[in-house]
XYZ file of C-alpha atoms in Angstrom:
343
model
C 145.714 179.089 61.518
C 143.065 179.818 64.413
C 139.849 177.867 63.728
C 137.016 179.730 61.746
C 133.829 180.580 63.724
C 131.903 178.318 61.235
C 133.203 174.849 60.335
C 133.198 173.599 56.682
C 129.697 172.401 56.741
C 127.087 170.568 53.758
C 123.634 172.045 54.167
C 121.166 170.900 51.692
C 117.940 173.104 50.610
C 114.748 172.577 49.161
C 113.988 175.267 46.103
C 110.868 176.247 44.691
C 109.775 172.909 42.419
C 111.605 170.295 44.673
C 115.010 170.627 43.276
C 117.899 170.210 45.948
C 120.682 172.454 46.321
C 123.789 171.097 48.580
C 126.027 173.850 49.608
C 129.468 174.110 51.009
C 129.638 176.623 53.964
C 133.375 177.260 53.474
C 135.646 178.085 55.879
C 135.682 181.551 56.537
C 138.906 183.593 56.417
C 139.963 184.379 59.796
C 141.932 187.659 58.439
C 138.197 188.752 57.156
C 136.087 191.426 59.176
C 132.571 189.813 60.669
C 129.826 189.577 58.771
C 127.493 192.241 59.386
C 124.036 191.857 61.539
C 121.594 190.079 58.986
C 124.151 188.327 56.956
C 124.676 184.423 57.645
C 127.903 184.025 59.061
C 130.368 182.127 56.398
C 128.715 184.237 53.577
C 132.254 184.697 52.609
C 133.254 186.605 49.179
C 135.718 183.717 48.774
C 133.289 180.624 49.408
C 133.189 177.896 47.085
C 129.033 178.565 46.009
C 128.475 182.533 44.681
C 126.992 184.364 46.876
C 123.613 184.814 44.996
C 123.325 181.144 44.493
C 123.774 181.323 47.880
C 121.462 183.831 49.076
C 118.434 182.290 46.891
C 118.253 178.965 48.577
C 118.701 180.533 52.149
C 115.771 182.686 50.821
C 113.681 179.552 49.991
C 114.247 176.941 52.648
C 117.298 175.757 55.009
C 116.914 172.246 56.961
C 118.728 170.350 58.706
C 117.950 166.154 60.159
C 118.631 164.288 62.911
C 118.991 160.718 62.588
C 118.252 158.293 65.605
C 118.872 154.290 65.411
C 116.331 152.833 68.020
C 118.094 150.232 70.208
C 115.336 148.468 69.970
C 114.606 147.122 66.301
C 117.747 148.744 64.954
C 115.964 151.443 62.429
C 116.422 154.527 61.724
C 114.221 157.123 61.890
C 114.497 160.933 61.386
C 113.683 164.333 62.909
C 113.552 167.018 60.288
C 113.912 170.981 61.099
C 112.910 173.219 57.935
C 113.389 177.041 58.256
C 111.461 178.616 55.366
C 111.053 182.605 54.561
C 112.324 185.061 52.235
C 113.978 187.439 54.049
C 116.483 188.338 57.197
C 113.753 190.349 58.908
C 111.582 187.583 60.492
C 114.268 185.198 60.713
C 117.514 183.431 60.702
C 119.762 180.688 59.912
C 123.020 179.667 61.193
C 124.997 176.222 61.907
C 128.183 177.039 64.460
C 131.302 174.471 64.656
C 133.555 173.482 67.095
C 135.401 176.600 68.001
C 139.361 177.096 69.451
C 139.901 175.326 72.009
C 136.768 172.491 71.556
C 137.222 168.714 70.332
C 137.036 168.239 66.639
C 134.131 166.088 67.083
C 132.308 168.932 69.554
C 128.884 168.539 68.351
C 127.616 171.364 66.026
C 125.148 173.670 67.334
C 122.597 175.088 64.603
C 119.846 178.209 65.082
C 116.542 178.044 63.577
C 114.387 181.090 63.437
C 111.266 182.349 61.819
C 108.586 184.654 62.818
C 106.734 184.631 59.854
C 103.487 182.392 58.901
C 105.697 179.082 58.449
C 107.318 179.875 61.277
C 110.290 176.838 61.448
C 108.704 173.163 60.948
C 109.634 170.007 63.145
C 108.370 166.754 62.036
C 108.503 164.318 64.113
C 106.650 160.531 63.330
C 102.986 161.671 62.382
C 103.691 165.289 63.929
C 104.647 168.777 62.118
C 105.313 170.862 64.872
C 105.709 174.446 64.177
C 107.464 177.117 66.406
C 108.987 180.374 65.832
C 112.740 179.444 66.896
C 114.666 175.942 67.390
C 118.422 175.531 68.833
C 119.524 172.158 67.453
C 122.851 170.412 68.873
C 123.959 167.935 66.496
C 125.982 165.172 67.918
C 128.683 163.491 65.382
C 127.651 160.390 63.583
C 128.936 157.071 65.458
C 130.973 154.779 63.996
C 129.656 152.856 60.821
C 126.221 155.132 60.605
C 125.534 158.081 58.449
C 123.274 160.627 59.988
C 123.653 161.501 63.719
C 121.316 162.090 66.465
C 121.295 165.577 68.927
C 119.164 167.694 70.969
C 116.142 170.049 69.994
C 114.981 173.133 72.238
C 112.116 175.028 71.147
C 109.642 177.733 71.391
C 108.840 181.063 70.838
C 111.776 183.521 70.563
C 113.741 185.255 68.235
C 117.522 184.652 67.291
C 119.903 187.345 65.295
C 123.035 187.808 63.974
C 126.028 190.242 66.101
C 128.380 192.283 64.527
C 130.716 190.587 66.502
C 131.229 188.098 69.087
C 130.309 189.573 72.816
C 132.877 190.600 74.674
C 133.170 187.828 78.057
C 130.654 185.514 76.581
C 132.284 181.804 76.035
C 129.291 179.688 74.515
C 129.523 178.519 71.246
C 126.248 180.465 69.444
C 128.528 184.222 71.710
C 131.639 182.710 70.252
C 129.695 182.472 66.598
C 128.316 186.267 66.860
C 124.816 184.769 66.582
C 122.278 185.749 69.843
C 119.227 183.132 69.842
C 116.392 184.402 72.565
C 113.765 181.921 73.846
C 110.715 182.848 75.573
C 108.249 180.295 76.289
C 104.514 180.922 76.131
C 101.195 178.981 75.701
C 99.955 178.011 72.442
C 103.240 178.879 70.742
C 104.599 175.167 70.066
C 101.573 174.073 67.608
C 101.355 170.098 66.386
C 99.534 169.027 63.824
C 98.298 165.400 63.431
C 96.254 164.761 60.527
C 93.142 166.373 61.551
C 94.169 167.543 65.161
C 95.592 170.639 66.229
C 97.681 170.616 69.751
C 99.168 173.832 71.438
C 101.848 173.705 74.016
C 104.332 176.306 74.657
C 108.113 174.525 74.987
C 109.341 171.268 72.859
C 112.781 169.484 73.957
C 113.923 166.363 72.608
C 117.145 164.141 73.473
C 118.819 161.754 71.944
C 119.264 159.997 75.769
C 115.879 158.347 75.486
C 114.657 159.571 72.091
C 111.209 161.371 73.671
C 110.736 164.846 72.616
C 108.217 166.079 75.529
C 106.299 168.989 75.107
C 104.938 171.200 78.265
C 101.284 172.807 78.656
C 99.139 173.773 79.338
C 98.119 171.800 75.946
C 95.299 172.445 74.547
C 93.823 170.850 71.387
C 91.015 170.454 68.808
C 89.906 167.618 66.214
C 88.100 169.172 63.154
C 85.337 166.485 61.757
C 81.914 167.353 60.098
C 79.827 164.800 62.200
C 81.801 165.238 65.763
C 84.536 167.895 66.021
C 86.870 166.692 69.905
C 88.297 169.385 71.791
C 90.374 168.698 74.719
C 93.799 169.150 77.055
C 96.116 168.358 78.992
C 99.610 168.776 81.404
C 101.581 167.643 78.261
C 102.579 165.648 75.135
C 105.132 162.869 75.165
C 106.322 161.772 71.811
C 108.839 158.405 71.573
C 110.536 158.622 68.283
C 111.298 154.749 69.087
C 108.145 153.321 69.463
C 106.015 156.236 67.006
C 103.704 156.644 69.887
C 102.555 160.257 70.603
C 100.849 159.934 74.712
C 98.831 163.432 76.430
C 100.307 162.846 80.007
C 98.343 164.352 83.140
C 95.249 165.157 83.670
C 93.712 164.419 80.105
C 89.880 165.650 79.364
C 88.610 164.641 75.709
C 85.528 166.720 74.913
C 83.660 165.575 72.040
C 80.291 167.542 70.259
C 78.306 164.936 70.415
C 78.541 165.036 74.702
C 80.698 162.095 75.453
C 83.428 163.633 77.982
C 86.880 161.168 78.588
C 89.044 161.163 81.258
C 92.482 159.752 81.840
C 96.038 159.664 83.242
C 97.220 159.339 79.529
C 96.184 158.694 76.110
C 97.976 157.300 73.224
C 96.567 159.364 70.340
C 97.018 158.153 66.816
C 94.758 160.722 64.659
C 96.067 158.831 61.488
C 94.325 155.656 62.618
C 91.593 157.814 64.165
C 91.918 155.955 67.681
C 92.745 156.575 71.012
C 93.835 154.503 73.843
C 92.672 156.430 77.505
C 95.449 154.532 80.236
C 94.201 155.280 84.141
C 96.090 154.548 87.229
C 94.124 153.951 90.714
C 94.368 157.547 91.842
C 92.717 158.755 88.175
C 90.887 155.992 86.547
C 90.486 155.815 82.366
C 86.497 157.182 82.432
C 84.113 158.249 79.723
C 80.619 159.514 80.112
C 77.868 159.886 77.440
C 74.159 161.293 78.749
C 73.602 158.044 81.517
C 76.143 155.747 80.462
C 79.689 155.640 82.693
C 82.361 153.488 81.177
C 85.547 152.861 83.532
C 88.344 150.622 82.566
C 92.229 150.240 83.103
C 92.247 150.971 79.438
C 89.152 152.289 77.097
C 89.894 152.704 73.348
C 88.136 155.576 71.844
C 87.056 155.235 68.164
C 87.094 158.998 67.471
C 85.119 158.906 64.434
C 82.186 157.213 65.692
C 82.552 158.941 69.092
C 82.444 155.287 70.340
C 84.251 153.491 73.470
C 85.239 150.227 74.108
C 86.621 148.676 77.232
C 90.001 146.540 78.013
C 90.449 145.103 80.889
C 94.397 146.011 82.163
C 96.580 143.259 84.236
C 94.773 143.355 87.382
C 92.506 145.873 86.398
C 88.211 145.800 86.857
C 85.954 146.921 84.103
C 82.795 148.671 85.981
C 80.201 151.215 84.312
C 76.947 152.874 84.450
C 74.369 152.212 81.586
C 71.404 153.606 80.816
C 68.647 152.078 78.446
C 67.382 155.470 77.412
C 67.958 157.715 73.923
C 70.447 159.858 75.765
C 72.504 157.123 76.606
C 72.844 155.346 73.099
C 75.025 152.474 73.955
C 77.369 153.679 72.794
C 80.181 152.549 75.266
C 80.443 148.548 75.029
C 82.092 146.645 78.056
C 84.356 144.174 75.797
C 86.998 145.933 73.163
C 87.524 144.365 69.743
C 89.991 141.987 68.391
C 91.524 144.948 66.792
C 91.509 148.726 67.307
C 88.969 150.770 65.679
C 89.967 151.572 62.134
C 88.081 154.705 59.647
């Protein structure tokens, strides 16, 4: 019997109230006729869950997680995709098998798409990223480990279901009759951490080093009643490893209350309301309020107080500008604490 175009799969989905549904994608009969454009392939008449049951979870939420063991303390941590919407007209579903021909341990490849308000939701450490559609490669779990790590691409973009498989086309989502479309643009890819919004327009993340980067222009803005932060930068690094999220290239923090920071990179934690500005010779770690300069190989920012404190890097020189006036409220302090800056 030729393979199915969709492997007997598990998905599990949220309903309305928390409840968890696990269905069986059974294996569809290969003597059946496609399914037709807007119905998930291996919605089968014959499948072990009715097809209402069926057609009321995919309606409420779909999901799917990636599970990466860091070599370096040995946990596990996971990268969850959630599809949520209510009908087949903003978006789609669909988790493709290893096809004739393929390894029985090909990885799966799953489509995530969702043009509507939720749009399809990434979390990542302290980051829900949202974006309109997500191809997801699932590697197979390794020996002795439950859960299995993969690859994430996404963006804007829309995905569908064919009628049938294109004629000439050999990769897996052609082979699947499921067409997935990205187009990258700015301000598409949207993060939110805590009380910070970031915009960047393309997220990938592999399981080779466990970094899911994602390209800018970013821009970004921190909402607070006493000193709201807007700034950007080339783009946003995030190590699922070490639960660091770093704005790479050319960063510019903005804040209302006129400090301006400069760096190479910054290791923003919004949960711990702290950042840590990293500069290299060619673009030292700066920050200017009214008369006062502060430039350091590493200045943490207390983002709540709009406050700066300086740390002197391996081999690095601590130099600034200060100003006894009102404008420059000494604010920026040459020594750093014991410990970062806490709320």
């Amino acid at each position: 019997m030729p393979r199915s175009r969709l492997s007997a799969l598990l998905l599990t989905a949220l309903l309305s109230g928390g409840s968890v549904l696990t269905i069986a994608l059974a294996q569809q009969n290969p003597a059946q006729p496609p399914p037709a454009q807007g119905q998930p392939p291996g919605d089968a008449p014959d499948q072990d869950v009715p097809a209402t049951e069926f057609g009321e979870a995919q309606a409420e939420q779909s999901s799917l997680t990636l599970v990466r063991r860091s070599e370096k303390d040995g946990k596990d941590r996971q990268i969850v995709i959630v599809k949520s919407g209510t009908t087949d007209t903003t978006g789609v579903f669909a988790i493709c098998g290893p096809q004739d021909g393929e390894p029985e341990d090909a990885p799966n490849v799953a489509v995530f798409s969702e043009t509507g308000a939720g749009g399809v939701q990434i979390t990542i450490d302290k980051n829900v990223i949202r974006v309109p559609l997500a191809v997801v490669t699932q590697l197979p779990p390794k020996e002795g480990q439950e859960g299995s790590d993969g690859r994430v691409e996404a963006s804007a973009g829309t995905a569908r279901f064919l009628d049938e498989p294109p004629a000439g086309k050999t990769d897996r989502l052609s082979r699947c009759a499921v067409e997935a479309t990205p187009r990258p643009a700015p301000d598409t890819v949207i993060v939110t951490q805590g009380r910070t919004e970031l915009k960047g327009q393309k997220l990938v993340y592999d399981s080779a080093d466990g970094i899911a980067r994602i390209d800018g222009p970013v821009i970004f803005k921190r909402s607070s009643d006493k000193d709201p932060l807007t700034g950007k930068s080339d783009r946003i690094e995030v190590s699922v490893d070490d639960e660091k999220t770093t704005l790479v290239g050319s960063v510019e923090l903005k804040s209302d209350g006129g400090r301006t920071s400069r760096a190479a990179r910054v290791e923003y934690d919004d949960t711990r309301n702290v950042a840590r500005l990293y500069g290299t010779p060619e673009q030292p770690a700066e920050s200017v309020k009214g008369g006062d300069t502060l430039r350091a190989g590493v200045i943490v920012y207390d983002l709540d107080r709009n406050e700066v404190y300086a740390e002197k890097a391996e081999g690095g020189t601590i130099t600034g500008e200060f100003i006894d006036s009102e404008e420059g409220s000494g604010a920026a302090t040459p020594a750093a604490p014991t410990t970062p800056p806490r709320p």
